Short mmCIF file of C-alpha atoms in Angstrom, two decimals:
data_model
loop_
_atom_site.label_atom_id
_atom_site.label_comp_id
_atom_site.label_asym_id
_atom_site.label_seq_id
_atom_site.Cartn_x
_atom_site.Cartn_y
_atom_site.Cartn_z
CA MET U 1 0.00 0.00 0.00
CA THR U 2 1.12 3.57 -0.63
CA PRO U 3 1.01 6.14 2.22
CA SER U 4 -2.10 7.72 0.66
CA THR U 5 -4.03 4.45 0.59
CA PRO U 6 -6.58 4.14 3.44
CA ARG U 7 -6.26 0.97 5.49
CA ILE U 8 -9.40 -1.14 5.20
CA GLU U 9 -10.11 -1.84 8.86
CA SER U 10 -13.65 -3.08 8.31
CA GLY U 11 -12.78 -5.91 5.93
CA LEU U 12 -10.73 -9.07 5.78
CA ASN U 13 -9.51 -11.13 2.90
CA LEU U 14 -11.29 -14.47 2.69
CA PRO U 15 -9.26 -15.93 -0.18
CA LEU U 16 -10.69 -18.58 -2.48
CA ALA U 17 -8.82 -20.52 -5.17
CA GLY U 18 -5.92 -18.07 -4.94
CA TYR U 19 -8.02 -14.90 -5.24
CA PRO U 20 -7.88 -12.34 -2.37
CA ILE U 21 -11.63 -11.72 -2.03
CA LEU U 22 -12.49 -8.93 0.38
CA SER U 23 -15.22 -9.40 2.98
CA ILE U 24 -16.66 -5.92 3.47
CA GLY U 25 -20.02 -4.17 3.80
CA ARG U 26 -21.33 -1.98 1.01
CA ASP U 27 -21.15 1.21 3.10
CA ALA U 28 -17.46 0.70 3.87
CA LEU U 29 -16.72 -0.25 0.27
CA GLY U 30 -18.54 2.83 -0.99
CA LYS U 31 -16.50 5.08 1.31
CA LEU U 32 -13.28 3.42 0.20
CA LEU U 33 -14.05 3.96 -3.49
CA ASP U 34 -15.13 7.55 -2.82
CA GLN U 35 -11.78 8.19 -1.15
CA ARG U 36 -9.89 6.57 -4.02
CA LEU U 37 -11.72 8.84 -6.49
CA LYS U 38 -10.96 11.96 -4.48
CA THR U 39 -7.24 11.13 -4.41
CA GLN U 40 -7.31 9.96 -8.06
CA GLN U 41 -5.79 6.65 -7.07
CA LYS U 42 -6.29 4.27 -9.99
CA THR U 43 -8.53 1.43 -8.80
CA VAL U 44 -10.27 -1.55 -10.39
CA LEU U 45 -13.36 -3.06 -8.76
CA ALA U 46 -14.24 -6.62 -9.78
CA PHE U 47 -16.99 -8.90 -8.50
CA ALA U 48 -15.75 -12.41 -7.77
CA ASN U 49 -18.51 -14.88 -8.51
CA THR U 50 -17.92 -18.52 -9.41
CA ASN U 51 -17.75 -17.62 -13.10
CA LEU U 52 -14.90 -15.15 -12.55
CA VAL U 53 -13.00 -17.63 -10.41
CA MET U 54 -13.22 -20.30 -13.10
CA ARG U 55 -12.74 -18.19 -16.23
CA CYS U 56 -10.10 -15.73 -15.04
CA GLN U 57 -7.42 -18.15 -13.85
CA HIS U 58 -5.02 -16.77 -16.48
CA LEU U 59 -5.59 -13.27 -15.03
CA ARG U 60 -5.23 -14.27 -11.38
CA GLY U 61 -1.78 -12.71 -10.97
CA TRP U 62 -3.10 -9.31 -12.03
CA LEU U 63 -6.32 -9.71 -10.02
CA CYS U 64 -4.12 -10.16 -6.93
CA SER U 65 -2.39 -6.82 -7.53
CA GLN U 66 -2.79 -3.77 -5.31
CA GLU U 67 -4.79 -1.79 -7.88
CA VAL U 68 -7.60 -4.38 -7.90
CA ILE U 69 -10.32 -4.73 -5.25
CA LEU U 70 -12.09 -8.09 -5.47
CA VAL U 71 -15.40 -8.48 -3.64
CA ASN U 72 -17.74 -11.44 -3.39
CA ASP U 73 -20.76 -11.96 -5.60
CA GLY U 74 -23.22 -14.79 -5.20
CA ILE U 75 -24.13 -17.71 -3.01
CA GLY U 76 -21.51 -19.99 -4.57
CA VAL U 77 -18.53 -18.09 -3.17
CA ASP U 78 -20.35 -17.67 0.15
CA LEU U 79 -20.78 -21.43 0.48
CA ALA U 80 -17.16 -22.04 -0.49
CA ALA U 81 -15.97 -19.54 2.14
CA TYR U 82 -18.12 -21.21 4.79
CA LEU U 83 -16.74 -24.63 3.92
CA GLN U 84 -13.17 -23.35 4.00
CA TYR U 85 -13.23 -20.80 6.85
CA GLY U 86 -16.45 -21.43 8.77
CA GLN U 87 -17.76 -17.96 7.88
CA MET U 88 -19.42 -16.24 4.94
CA TYR U 89 -18.74 -12.80 3.48
CA GLN U 90 -20.25 -9.77 5.22
CA GLU U 91 -22.67 -8.92 2.41
CA ASN U 92 -23.54 -10.15 -1.06
CA LEU U 93 -22.02 -7.39 -3.19
CA ASN U 94 -23.34 -8.23 -6.64
CA GLY U 95 -22.64 -5.47 -9.12
CA THR U 96 -26.23 -5.12 -10.32
CA ASP U 97 -27.25 -3.86 -6.87
CA PHE U 98 -24.00 -2.31 -5.65
CA ILE U 99 -23.24 -0.05 -8.62
CA PRO U 100 -26.55 1.91 -8.50
CA TYR U 101 -26.01 2.23 -4.72
CA LEU U 102 -22.47 3.49 -5.27
CA LEU U 103 -23.56 6.07 -7.83
CA GLN U 104 -26.17 7.38 -5.41
CA THR U 105 -23.71 7.68 -2.52
CA LEU U 106 -20.58 9.11 -4.17
CA GLN U 107 -20.31 12.61 -2.74
CA SER U 108 -18.96 14.47 -5.77
CA PRO U 109 -20.47 14.35 -9.27
CA CYS U 110 -18.49 12.08 -11.59
CA ARG U 111 -18.10 11.74 -15.33
CA LEU U 112 -18.96 8.22 -16.49
CA PHE U 113 -18.01 6.32 -19.64
CA LEU U 114 -19.83 3.06 -20.42
CA PHE U 115 -18.24 0.31 -22.52
CA GLY U 116 -19.94 -2.97 -23.41
CA GLY U 117 -23.39 -4.39 -23.97
CA LYS U 118 -25.38 -4.69 -27.17
CA PRO U 119 -25.76 -1.67 -29.51
CA GLU U 120 -29.50 -1.45 -28.85
CA VAL U 121 -29.00 -1.64 -25.07
CA ILE U 122 -26.05 0.58 -24.13
CA GLY U 123 -27.76 3.87 -25.06
CA ARG U 124 -30.81 3.04 -22.94
CA ALA U 125 -28.58 2.03 -20.04
CA ALA U 126 -26.75 5.36 -20.30
CA GLU U 127 -30.07 7.23 -20.16
CA VAL U 128 -31.18 5.30 -17.07
CA ILE U 129 -27.92 6.02 -15.25
CA ALA U 130 -28.00 9.71 -16.18
CA ARG U 131 -31.61 10.11 -14.99
CA ALA U 132 -31.15 8.18 -11.76
CA SER U 133 -27.99 9.82 -10.45
CA HIS U 134 -26.22 13.16 -10.13
CA HIS U 135 -23.43 12.03 -12.44
CA ALA U 136 -22.90 12.81 -16.13
CA VAL U 137 -22.59 10.05 -18.72
CA VAL U 138 -19.96 11.57 -21.00
CA GLY U 139 -19.76 8.75 -23.51
CA PHE U 140 -20.43 5.12 -24.31
CA HIS U 141 -19.48 2.44 -26.81
CA ASP U 142 -21.13 -0.94 -27.22
CA GLY U 143 -19.23 -4.20 -26.98
CA TYR U 144 -20.05 -5.44 -30.49
CA THR U 145 -19.04 -2.65 -32.88
CA PRO U 146 -15.33 -3.12 -33.74
CA VAL U 147 -13.00 -0.39 -32.52
CA GLN U 148 -9.22 -0.26 -32.26
CA PRO U 149 -7.97 -0.26 -28.64
CA ALA U 150 -6.04 2.97 -29.15
CA GLU U 151 -9.10 4.69 -30.62
CA LEU U 152 -11.30 3.59 -27.71
CA ARG U 153 -8.71 4.79 -25.21
CA ARG U 154 -8.65 8.15 -27.01
CA MET U 155 -12.46 8.37 -26.85
CA ILE U 156 -12.46 7.66 -23.12
CA ASN U 157 -9.63 10.08 -22.34
CA ASP U 158 -11.12 12.84 -24.50
CA SER U 159 -14.44 12.47 -22.65
CA GLY U 160 -12.75 13.37 -19.37
CA ALA U 161 -14.29 10.35 -17.64
CA ASP U 162 -13.46 9.73 -13.97
CA VAL U 163 -15.22 6.35 -13.89
CA VAL U 164 -15.35 3.66 -16.58
CA LEU U 165 -17.99 0.91 -16.38
CA VAL U 166 -17.01 -2.15 -18.43
CA GLY U 167 -19.67 -4.74 -19.28
CA LEU U 168 -18.13 -7.41 -21.50
CA GLY U 169 -18.62 -10.44 -19.26
CA ASN U 170 -15.92 -12.68 -17.76
CA PRO U 171 -13.09 -12.90 -18.69
CA LEU U 172 -13.22 -10.30 -21.49
CA GLN U 173 -13.93 -7.33 -19.22
CA GLU U 174 -11.12 -8.20 -16.81
CA ALA U 175 -8.65 -8.72 -19.68
CA TRP U 176 -9.68 -5.45 -21.33
CA VAL U 177 -9.16 -3.43 -18.15
CA ARG U 178 -5.78 -5.06 -17.51
CA ASP U 179 -4.58 -4.40 -21.06
CA ASN U 180 -5.78 -0.79 -21.27
CA LEU U 181 -5.46 0.51 -17.71
CA ALA U 182 -2.07 2.17 -18.13
CA GLY U 183 -3.24 4.20 -21.13
CA LEU U 184 -6.40 5.57 -19.52
CA GLN U 185 -6.70 8.68 -17.35
CA ALA U 186 -9.82 7.70 -15.39
CA SER U 187 -9.42 6.77 -11.73
CA LEU U 188 -12.04 4.07 -11.17
CA PHE U 189 -12.79 1.08 -13.39
CA ILE U 190 -15.69 -1.23 -12.52
CA ASN U 191 -16.39 -4.56 -14.21
CA VAL U 192 -20.18 -4.62 -14.38
CA GLY U 193 -21.09 -7.89 -16.13
CA ALA U 194 -24.71 -7.84 -17.30
CA LEU U 195 -25.61 -4.50 -15.66
CA PHE U 196 -26.26 -2.74 -18.98
CA ASP U 197 -28.63 -5.53 -20.06
CA PHE U 198 -30.61 -5.13 -16.84
CA LEU U 199 -30.71 -1.33 -16.99
CA GLY U 200 -31.63 -1.36 -20.67
CA GLN U 201 -34.36 -3.90 -19.88
CA HIS U 202 -32.88 -6.39 -22.34
CA VAL U 203 -32.76 -8.98 -19.54
CA LYS U 204 -35.38 -9.11 -16.78
CA ARG U 205 -34.23 -9.43 -13.17
CA ALA U 206 -35.74 -11.90 -10.77
CA PRO U 207 -38.59 -10.71 -8.52
CA ARG U 208 -37.46 -9.07 -5.28
CA TRP U 209 -38.50 -12.02 -3.13
CA VAL U 210 -36.36 -14.34 -5.26
CA GLN U 211 -33.40 -11.97 -4.84
CA ARG U 212 -33.95 -11.87 -1.07
CA ILE U 213 -33.73 -15.66 -0.71
CA ARG U 214 -30.63 -15.61 -2.93
CA CYS U 215 -32.09 -17.71 -5.71
CA GLU U 216 -31.64 -15.19 -8.51
CA TRP U 217 -29.20 -17.60 -10.16
CA LEU U 218 -32.02 -20.15 -10.43
CA TYR U 219 -34.32 -17.55 -12.00
CA ARG U 220 -31.65 -16.59 -14.53
CA PHE U 221 -31.11 -20.26 -15.35
CA SER U 222 -34.83 -20.66 -16.03
CA GLN U 223 -34.66 -17.67 -18.41
CA GLU U 224 -31.53 -18.76 -20.29
CA PRO U 225 -31.10 -22.51 -19.71
CA ARG U 226 -28.94 -23.26 -22.74
CA ARG U 227 -26.47 -20.44 -22.10
CA LEU U 228 -26.20 -20.99 -18.34
CA ALA U 229 -26.51 -24.78 -18.06
CA ARG U 230 -22.78 -25.44 -17.94
CA ARG U 231 -22.08 -22.51 -15.59
CA TYR U 232 -24.52 -23.80 -12.97
CA THR U 233 -23.64 -27.51 -13.26
CA LEU U 234 -20.18 -28.65 -14.38
CA ASP U 235 -18.49 -25.29 -13.81
CA LEU U 236 -19.96 -25.03 -10.31
CA LEU U 237 -18.65 -28.48 -9.38
CA SER U 238 -15.25 -27.56 -10.83
CA PHE U 239 -15.28 -24.35 -8.77
CA PHE U 240 -15.70 -26.20 -5.47
CA ALA U 241 -13.04 -28.72 -6.50
CA LEU U 242 -10.65 -25.87 -7.34
CA CYS U 243 -11.25 -24.22 -3.96
CA ARG U 244 -10.46 -27.49 -2.19
CA ARG U 245 -7.16 -27.85 -4.05
CA TYR U 246 -5.86 -24.58 -2.66
CA PRO U 247 -4.44 -24.38 0.87
CA ARG U 248 -6.14 -22.27 3.52
CA TRP U 249 -4.40 -19.04 2.55
CA HIS U 250 -4.62 -17.17 5.85
CA ILE U 251 -7.35 -14.66 6.52
CA GLY U 252 -5.70 -11.27 6.67
CA ASN U 253 -5.65 -7.56 6.06
CA PRO U 254 -6.39 -6.56 2.45
CA ALA U 255 -2.87 -5.13 2.19
CA GLU U 256 -1.60 -8.73 2.12
CA ARG U 257 -2.54 -9.38 -1.47
CA GLN U 258 -0.28 -12.01 -2.94
CA GLY U 259 -1.79 -15.46 -3.04
CA PRO U 260 -0.32 -18.83 -3.92
CA ALA U 261 1.34 -18.99 -7.31
#
């Protein structure tokens, strides 16, 4: 950690499969990100669900770096943490709920750039975000129209964005942020998964009561069985097997980032 980096007293790392996943409440995480924005400390926020753990193994070294904050997302990682450490994460910090909360609670107005999603969805998502928060959406680009990396970086930098939301899915969004981070002037990068689809009403979320009992994954599976069948069957079994293969990397302060090789 650098001297300007606030120590995260309210959270502990509960590592899984070599990833340093932070156990923290949304209020404390929101304050941490607000502070990082104010000091212009370049930060990446990623949501570690079972899909990220399985599909981002080749990016694990970077995801363990100091510039990345990994938080838990979903009942799968909660169950794995309970089996390994006898405790679950403080809160379920899925991006679909946390990001709107964060945008409402950031103290200073920000300039947002959105990258990802389908061409017919990203514009609607930008409108929803602009209407629902005190921040300005200064640009967006969908995830399907080809664009050279240097040109996209120029677009983002010219927009003056402070925050970049990237919705390409795992592992594309994580790889894109890693590969382009050094050439971008924004301070905060958030991997948002399917957020744009939900905001643009391209994909319907589960009813609130289903979300409360933490069965949204089952609702999504019922909506897209062919696409999600492997993720919620074979990949889920492989996830638990992978967690078991790793030693109990000790629970510790988030400053202690480096996991097993």
